Coordinates of C-alpha atoms in Angstrom, one line a residue:
X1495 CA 24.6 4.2 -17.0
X1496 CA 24.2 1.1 -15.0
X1497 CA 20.9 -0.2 -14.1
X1498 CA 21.6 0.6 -10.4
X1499 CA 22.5 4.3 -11.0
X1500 CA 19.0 4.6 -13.3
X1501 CA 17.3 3.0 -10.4
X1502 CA 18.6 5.6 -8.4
X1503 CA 17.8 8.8 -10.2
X1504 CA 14.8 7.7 -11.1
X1505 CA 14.3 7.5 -7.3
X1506 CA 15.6 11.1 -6.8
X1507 CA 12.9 12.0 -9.7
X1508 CA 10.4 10.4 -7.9
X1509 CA 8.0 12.6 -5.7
X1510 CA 7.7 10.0 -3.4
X1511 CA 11.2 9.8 -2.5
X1512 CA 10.7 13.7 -1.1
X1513 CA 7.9 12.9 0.6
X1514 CA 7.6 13.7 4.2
X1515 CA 8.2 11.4 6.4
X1516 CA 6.5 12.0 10.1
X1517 CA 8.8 12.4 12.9
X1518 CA 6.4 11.4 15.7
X1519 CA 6.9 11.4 19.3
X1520 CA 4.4 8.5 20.0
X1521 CA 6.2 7.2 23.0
X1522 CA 4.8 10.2 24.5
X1523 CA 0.8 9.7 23.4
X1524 CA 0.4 5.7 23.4
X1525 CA -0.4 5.9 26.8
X1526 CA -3.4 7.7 26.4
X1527 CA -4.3 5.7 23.0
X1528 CA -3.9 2.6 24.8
X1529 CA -6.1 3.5 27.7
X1530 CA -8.8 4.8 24.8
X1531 CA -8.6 1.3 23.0
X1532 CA -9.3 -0.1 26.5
X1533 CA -12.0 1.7 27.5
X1534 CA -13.6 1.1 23.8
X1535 CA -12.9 -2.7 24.2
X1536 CA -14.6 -3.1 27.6
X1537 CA -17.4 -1.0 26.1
X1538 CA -18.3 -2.3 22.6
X1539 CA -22.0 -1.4 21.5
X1540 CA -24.0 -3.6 18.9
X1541 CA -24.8 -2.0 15.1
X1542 CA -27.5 0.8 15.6
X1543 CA -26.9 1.7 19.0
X1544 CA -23.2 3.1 19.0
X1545 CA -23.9 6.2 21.2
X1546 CA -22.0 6.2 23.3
X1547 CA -19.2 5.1 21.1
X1548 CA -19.8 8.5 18.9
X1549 CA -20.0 10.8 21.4
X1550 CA -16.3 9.4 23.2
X1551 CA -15.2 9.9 19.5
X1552 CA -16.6 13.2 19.2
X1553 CA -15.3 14.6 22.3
X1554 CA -11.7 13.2 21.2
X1555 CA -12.3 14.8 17.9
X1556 CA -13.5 18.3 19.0
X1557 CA -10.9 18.3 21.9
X1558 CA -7.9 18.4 19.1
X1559 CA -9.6 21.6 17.2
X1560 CA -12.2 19.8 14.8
X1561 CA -15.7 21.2 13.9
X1562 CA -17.7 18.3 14.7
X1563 CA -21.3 16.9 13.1
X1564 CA -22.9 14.4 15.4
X1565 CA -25.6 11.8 14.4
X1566 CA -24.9 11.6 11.3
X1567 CA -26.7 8.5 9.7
X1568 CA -27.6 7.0 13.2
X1569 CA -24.5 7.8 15.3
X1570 CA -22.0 8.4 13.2
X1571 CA -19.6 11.7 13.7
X1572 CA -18.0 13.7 11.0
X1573 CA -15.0 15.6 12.4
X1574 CA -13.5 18.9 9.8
X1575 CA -10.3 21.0 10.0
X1576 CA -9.4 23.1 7.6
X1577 CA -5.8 23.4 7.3
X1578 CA -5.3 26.2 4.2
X1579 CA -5.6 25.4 0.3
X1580 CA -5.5 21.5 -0.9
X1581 CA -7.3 18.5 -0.9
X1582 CA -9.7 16.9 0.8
X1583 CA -8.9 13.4 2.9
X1584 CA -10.9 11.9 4.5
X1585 CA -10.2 8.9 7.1
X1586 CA -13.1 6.3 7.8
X1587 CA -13.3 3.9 11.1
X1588 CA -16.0 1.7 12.0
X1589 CA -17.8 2.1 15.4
X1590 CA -19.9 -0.9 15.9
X1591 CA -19.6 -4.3 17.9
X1592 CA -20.7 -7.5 17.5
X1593 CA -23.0 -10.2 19.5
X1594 CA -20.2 -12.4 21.3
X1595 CA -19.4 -13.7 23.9
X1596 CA -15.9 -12.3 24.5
X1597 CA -13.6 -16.1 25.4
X1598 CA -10.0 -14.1 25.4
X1599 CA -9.5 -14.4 28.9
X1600 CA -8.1 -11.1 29.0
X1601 CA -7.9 -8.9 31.6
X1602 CA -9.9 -6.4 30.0
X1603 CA -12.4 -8.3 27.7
X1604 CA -15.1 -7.1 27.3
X1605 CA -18.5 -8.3 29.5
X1606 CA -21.2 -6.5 28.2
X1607 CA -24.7 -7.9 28.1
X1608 CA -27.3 -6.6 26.0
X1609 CA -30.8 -6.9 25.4
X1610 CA -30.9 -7.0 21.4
X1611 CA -33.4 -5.9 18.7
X1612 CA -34.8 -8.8 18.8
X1613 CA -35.6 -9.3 23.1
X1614 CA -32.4 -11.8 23.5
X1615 CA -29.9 -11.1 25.6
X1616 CA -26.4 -11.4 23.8
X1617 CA -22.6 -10.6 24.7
X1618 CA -21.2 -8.0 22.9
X1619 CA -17.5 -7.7 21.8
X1620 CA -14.9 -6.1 19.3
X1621 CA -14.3 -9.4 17.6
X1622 CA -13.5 -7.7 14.2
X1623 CA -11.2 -5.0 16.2
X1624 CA -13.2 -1.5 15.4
X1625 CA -11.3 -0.5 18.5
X1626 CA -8.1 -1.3 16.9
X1627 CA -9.6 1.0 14.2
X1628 CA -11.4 3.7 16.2
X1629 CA -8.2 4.1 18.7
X1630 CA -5.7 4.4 15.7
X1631 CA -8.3 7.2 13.7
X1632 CA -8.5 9.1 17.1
X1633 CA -4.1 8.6 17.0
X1634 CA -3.5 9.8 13.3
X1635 CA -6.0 12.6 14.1
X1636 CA -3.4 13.5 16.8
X1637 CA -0.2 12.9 15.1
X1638 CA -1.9 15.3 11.8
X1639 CA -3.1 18.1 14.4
X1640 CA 0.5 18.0 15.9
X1641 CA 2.4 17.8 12.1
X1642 CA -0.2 20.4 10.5
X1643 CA 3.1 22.7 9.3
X1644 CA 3.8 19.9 7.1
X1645 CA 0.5 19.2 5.2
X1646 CA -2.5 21.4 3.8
X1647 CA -5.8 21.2 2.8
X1648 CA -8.9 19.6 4.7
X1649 CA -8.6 16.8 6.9
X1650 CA -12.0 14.8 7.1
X1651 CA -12.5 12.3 10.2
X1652 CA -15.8 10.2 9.5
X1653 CA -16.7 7.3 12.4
X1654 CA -19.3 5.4 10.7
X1655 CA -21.9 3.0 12.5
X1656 CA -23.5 -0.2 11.6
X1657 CA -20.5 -1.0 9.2
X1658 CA -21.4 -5.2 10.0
X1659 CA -24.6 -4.8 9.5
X1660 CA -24.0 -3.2 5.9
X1661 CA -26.0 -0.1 6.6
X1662 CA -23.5 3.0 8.1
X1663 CA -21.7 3.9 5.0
X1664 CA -24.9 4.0 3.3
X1665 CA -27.1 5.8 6.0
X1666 CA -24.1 8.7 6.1
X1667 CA -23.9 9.0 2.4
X1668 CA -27.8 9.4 2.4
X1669 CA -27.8 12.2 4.8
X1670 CA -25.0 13.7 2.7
X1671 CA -22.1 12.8 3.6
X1672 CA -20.7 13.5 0.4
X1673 CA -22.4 16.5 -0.7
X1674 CA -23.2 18.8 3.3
X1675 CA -19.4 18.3 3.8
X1676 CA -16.3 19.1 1.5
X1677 CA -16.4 16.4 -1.2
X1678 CA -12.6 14.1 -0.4
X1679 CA -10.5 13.7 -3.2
X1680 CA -9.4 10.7 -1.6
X1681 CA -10.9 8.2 1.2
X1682 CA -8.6 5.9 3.2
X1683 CA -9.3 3.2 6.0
X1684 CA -8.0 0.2 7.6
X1685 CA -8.3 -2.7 8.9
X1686 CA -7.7 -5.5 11.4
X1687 CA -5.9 -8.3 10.0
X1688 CA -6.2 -11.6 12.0
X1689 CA -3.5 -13.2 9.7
X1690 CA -0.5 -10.6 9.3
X1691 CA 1.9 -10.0 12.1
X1692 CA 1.4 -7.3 13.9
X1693 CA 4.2 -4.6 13.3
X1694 CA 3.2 -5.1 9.6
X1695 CA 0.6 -4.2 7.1
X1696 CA -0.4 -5.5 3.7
X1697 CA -2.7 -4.3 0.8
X1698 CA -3.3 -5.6 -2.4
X1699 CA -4.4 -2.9 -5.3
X1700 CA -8.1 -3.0 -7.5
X1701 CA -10.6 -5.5 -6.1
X1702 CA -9.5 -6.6 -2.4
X1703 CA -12.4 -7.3 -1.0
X1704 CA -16.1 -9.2 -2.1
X1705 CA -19.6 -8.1 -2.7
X1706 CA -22.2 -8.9 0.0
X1707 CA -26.0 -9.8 -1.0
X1708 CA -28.2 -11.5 1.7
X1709 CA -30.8 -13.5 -0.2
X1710 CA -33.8 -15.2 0.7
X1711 CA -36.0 -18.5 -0.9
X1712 CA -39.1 -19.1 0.4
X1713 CA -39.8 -22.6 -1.8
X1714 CA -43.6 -23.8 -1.7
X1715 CA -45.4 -27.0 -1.8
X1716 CA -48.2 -29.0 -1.1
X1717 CA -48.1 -30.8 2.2
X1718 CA -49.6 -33.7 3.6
X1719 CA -49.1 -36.9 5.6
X1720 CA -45.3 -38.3 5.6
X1721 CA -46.7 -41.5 5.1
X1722 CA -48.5 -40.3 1.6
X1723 CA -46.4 -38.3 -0.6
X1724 CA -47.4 -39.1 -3.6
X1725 CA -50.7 -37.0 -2.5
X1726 CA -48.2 -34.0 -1.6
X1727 CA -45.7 -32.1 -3.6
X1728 CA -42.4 -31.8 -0.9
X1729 CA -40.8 -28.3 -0.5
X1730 CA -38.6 -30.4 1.4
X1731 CA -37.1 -32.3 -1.6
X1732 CA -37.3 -29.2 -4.1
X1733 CA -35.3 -26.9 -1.6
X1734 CA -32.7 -30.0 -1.5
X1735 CA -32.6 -30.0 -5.4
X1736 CA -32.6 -26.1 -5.4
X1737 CA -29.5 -26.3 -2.8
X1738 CA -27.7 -28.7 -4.9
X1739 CA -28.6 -26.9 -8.2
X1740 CA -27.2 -23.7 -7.1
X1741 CA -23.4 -25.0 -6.7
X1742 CA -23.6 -25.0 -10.6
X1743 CA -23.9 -21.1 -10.9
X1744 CA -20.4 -20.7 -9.8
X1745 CA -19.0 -24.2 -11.4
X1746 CA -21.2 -23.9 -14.5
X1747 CA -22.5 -20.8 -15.6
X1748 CA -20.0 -18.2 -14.5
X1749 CA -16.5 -17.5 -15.9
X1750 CA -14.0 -19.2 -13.9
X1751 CA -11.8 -16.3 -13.9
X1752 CA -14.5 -14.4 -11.9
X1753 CA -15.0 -15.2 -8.5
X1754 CA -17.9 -16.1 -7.2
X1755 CA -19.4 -17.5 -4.1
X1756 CA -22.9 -19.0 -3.6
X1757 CA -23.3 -20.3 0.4
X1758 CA -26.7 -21.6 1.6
X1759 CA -25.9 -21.1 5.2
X1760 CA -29.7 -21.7 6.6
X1761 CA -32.4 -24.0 5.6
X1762 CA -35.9 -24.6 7.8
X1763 CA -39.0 -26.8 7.1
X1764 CA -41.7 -28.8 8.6
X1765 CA -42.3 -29.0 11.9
X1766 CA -42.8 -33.1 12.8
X1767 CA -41.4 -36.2 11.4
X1768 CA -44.5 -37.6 9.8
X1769 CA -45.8 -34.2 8.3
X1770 CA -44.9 -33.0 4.9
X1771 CA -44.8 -29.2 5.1
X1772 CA -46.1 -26.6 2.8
X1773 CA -43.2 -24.5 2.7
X1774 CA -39.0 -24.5 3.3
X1775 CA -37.0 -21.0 4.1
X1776 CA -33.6 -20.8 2.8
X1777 CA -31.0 -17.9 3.5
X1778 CA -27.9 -17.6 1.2
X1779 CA -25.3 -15.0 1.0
X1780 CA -23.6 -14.0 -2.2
X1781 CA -19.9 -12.5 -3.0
X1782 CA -18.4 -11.5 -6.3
X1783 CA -16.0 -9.0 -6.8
X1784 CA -17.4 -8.0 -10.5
X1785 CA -20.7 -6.1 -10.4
X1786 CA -21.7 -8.3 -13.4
X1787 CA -21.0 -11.8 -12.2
X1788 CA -23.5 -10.2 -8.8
X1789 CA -26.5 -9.7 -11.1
X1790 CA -25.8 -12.9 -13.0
X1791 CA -25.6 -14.9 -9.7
X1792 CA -28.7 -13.5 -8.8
X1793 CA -30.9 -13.6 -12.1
X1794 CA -29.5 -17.5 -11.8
X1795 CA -31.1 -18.0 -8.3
X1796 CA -34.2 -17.4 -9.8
X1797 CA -34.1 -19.2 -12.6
X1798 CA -33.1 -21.9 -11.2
X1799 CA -35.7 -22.1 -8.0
X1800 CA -38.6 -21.6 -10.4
X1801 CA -37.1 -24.1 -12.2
X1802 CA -37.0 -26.8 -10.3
X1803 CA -40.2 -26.1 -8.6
X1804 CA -42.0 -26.3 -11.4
X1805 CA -40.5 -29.1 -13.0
X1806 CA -41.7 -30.9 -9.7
X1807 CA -45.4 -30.3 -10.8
X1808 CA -46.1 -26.6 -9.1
X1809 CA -48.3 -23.8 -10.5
X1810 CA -46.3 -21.2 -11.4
X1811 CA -48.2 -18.8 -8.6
X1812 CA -46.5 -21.1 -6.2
X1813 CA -42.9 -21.2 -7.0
X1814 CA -40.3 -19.5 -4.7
X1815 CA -39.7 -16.2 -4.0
X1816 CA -36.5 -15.1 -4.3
X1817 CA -36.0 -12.0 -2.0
X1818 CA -32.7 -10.1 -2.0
X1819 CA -31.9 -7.7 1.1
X1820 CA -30.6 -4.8 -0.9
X1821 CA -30.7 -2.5 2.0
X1822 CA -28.1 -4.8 3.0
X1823 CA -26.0 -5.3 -0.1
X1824 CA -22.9 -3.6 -0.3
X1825 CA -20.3 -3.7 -2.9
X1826 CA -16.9 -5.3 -3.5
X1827 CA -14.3 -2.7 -2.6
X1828 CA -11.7 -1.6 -5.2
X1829 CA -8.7 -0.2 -3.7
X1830 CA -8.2 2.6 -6.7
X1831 CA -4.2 1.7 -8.2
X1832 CA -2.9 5.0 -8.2
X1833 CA -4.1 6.3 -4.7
X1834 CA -2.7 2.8 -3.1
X1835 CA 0.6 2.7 -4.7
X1836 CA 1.0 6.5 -3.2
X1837 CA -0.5 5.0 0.0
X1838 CA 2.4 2.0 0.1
X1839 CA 5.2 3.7 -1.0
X1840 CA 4.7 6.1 1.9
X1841 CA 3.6 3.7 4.4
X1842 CA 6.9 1.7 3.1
X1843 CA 9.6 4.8 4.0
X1844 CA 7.5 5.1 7.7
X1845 CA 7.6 1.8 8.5
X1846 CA 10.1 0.2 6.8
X1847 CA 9.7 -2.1 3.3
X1848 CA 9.5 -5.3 4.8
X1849 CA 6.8 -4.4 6.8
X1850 CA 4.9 -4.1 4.3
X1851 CA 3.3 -7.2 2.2
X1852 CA 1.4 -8.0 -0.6
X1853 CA -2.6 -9.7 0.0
X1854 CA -4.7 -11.8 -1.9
X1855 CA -8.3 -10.7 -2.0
X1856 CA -10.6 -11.9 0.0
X1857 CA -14.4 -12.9 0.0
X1858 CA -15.0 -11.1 3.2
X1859 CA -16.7 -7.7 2.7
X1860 CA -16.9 -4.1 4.0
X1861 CA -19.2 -1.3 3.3
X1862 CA -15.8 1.0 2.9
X1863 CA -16.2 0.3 -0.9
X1864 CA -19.6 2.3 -1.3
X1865 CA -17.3 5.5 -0.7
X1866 CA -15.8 4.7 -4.0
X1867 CA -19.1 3.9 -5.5
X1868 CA -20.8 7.2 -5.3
X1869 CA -21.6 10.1 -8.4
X1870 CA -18.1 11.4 -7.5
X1871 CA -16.1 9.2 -7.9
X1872 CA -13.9 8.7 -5.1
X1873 CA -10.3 6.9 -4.9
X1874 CA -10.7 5.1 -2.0
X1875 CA -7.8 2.6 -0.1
X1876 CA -8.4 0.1 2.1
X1877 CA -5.3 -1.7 3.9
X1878 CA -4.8 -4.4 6.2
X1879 CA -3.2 -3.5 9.7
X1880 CA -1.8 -6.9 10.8
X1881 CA -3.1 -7.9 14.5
X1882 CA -1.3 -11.0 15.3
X1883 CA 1.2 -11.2 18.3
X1884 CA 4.3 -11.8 16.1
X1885 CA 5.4 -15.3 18.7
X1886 CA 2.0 -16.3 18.5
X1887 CA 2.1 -15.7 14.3
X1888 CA 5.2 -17.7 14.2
X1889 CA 4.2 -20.5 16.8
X1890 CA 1.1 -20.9 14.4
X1891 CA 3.1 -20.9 11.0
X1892 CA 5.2 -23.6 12.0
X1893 CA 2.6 -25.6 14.1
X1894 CA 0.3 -25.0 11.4
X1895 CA -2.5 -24.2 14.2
X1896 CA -5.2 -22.3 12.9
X1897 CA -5.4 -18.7 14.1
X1898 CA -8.4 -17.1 15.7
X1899 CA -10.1 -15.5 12.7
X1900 CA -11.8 -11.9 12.9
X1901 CA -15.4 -12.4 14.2
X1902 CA -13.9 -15.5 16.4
X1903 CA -14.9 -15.2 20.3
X1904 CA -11.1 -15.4 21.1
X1905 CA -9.5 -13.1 18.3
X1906 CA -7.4 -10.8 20.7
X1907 CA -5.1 -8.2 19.3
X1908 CA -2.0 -7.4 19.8
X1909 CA -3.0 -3.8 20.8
X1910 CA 0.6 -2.7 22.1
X1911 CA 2.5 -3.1 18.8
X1912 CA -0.8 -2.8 16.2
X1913 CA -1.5 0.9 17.4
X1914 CA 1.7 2.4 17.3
X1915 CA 2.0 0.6 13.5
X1916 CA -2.0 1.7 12.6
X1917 CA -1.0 5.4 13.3
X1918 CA 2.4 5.6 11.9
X1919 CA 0.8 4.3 8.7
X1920 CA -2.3 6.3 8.2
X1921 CA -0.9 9.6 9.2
X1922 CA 1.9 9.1 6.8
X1923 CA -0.2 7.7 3.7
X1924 CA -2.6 10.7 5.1
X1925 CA 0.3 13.7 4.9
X1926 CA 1.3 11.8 1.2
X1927 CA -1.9 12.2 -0.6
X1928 CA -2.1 15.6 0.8
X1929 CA 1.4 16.5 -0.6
X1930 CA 0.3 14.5 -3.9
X1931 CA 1.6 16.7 -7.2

């Protein structure tokens, strides 16, 4: 047998090959997705205060025949229908904005001014699209309502909050999340991609995105006149050896087939040019993908700061404290191999094979990996849903401009052709996992 006819049984074997492909009609419900992505856009609220973000996503929800749980972890909305015997999917979005300025020019960006936790008064905006995300969650939900004769099981629509701000995913999972509601047998999301056409999607399987740790120094001295050091120990100089010392965890200590990022992204001291200060802040943030390489990252940070401050003639009650944020940490996210191969291969026959590409990893991170993290076990799949108006992609690749990144005050999707592509995919890799065999 040639290799082309193997090929091809082996495709007619293949249970993704009979998989069910949606036949949807969205000509007839973008209208009313487009005008929801709209309305979210020109109404973005910051982490923590998404309320009336949930309940917009709640009504949606409940309107197309889900029993709905409100406030769940702050304001996040868990959405159920029951659709016979099978598994359990469940599809995540992120709810919150973010405190920019919106600088589109758009028509509809967004101009909301808050007063934030802290008493200033910031922009808010969808700069890492959650209304891309939200508007295509609240579309598949449609499109699987609409197709139910061709799935079964339980269909589980989660909108978490405070996903920048590391805390949703954990807050929901707290209040039981996974345990109050039918456990999923498999979590999905996705996400805005500020680099990928849009029209197309890409995913990568195993570790596609970082680790997030927020860590704090506080490094201590001995202060005095700037004019007599040598009667002062400078917290100034030892957080400049400490900043310097710590680019050798990652070049130094740590495999270099691990990734690893160290960034010192803040540093404050002193207060006048002639004063030596007693004491120097610094605020780092850590990525790894390998829960290993995190602890040895940090157990180096604190080696090395004590270090260095002692070796600069400190007691040891006065070297630096090392502080790491863990109610902010969240882990890398490991798209399970299995569950994403399923999830491409169906997203592929929707949408076409060379619509969908192959990613690197990046160092960004997402709370979406503590679903996989959990006692049970979860397969979870994170993919990319590309953003980028495809002239403005192409004008870029052969300028070699630099794009507007996610988080940028002008990163404007391509909303018209992203939506239509975000709920094609997901309600097909949705309908595939429930037909898994």
């Amino acid at each position: 047998m040639k290799l082309s006819a193997i090929s091809a049984a082996l495709l007619l074997l293949s249970p993704l090959a009979q998989a069910t492909t949606l036949d949807l009609n969205l000509q007839k419900t973008m209208p009313e997705i487009e005008k929801l992505y709209l309305d979210l856009h020109q109404s973005p609220e910051l982490s923590y205060h998404e309320k009336e973000t949930g309940q917009k996503l709640a009504k949606q929800l409940k309107q197309l025949g889900f029993t709905i749980t409100d406030n769940v972890g702050g304001y996040g909305v868990v959405g159920i229908y029951k659709n016979g015997d099978g598994p359990t999917v469940m599809i995540r979005t992120d709810t919150d904005g973010l405190p920019i300025v919106e600088q589109t020019g758009k028509p509809y960006a967004s101009k909301v001014t808050v007063t934030n936790d802290a008493g200033a008064t910031v922009g808010v905006m969808h700069g890492c699209g959650h209304d891309i995300h939200m508007s295509s969650f609240i579309g598949t939900a449609q499109q699987l309502m609409t197709h139910k004769d061709q799935w079964q099981g339980t269909l589980m629509m989660v909108a978490q909050p405070a996903e920048e701000v590391g805390g949703g995913a954990k807050a929901m999972l707290k209040e039981g999340l996974f345990t109050k509601y039918p456990t999923p047998d498999h979590v999905i999301g996705l996400h805005v991609s500020a680099s990928v056409p849009a029209g197309k999607v890409s995913m990568k399987t195993e570790y596609t995105m970082a680790s997030v740790d927020s860590v704090d120094i506080t490094v201590k001295g001995k202060g005095g006149h700037g004019a007599y050091p040598h009667t002062t120990i400078d917290p100034v100089v030892i957080a400049s050896r400490i900043v310097l010392a710590l680019q050798t965890i990652t070049s130094r200590e740590l495999s270099p087939l691990e990734p690893s990022v160290i960034t010192v992204g803040s540093i404050h001291g002193g207060s006048k040019h002639n004063v030596i200060s007693d004491e120097v802040k610094l605020q780092l943030t850590l990525r790894s993908y390998n829960p290993e390489v995190r602890l040895q990252q940090i157990a180096a940070i604190k080696r090395i700061s004590k270090g260095i401050a002692l070796s600069a003639g400190l007691d040891e009650s006065l070297a630096p404290e090392v502080y790491v944020h863990e109610d902010e940490s969240i882990p890398s996210t490991y798209n399970n191999p299995a569950q994403t191969n399923l999830v491409r291969s169906a997203i592929a026959n929707a949408i076409g094979e060379d619509n969908v590409l192959e990613t690197e990893a990046v160092m960004a991170g997402e709370d979406f990996g503590l679903y996989g993290r959990t006692e049970q076990h979860v397969p979870i799949t994170l993919f990319w849903l590309g953003g980028v108006e495809p002239n403005q992609y192409d004008a870029a690749m052969q300028s070699g401009a630099t794009l507007p990144s996610l988080h940028s005050s002008k990163f404007a999707p391509d909303y018209k052709k992203a939506l239509p592509t975000g709920i094609t995919a997901m309600s097909n890799a949705a309908v595939a996992l429930f037909n898994k065999k």
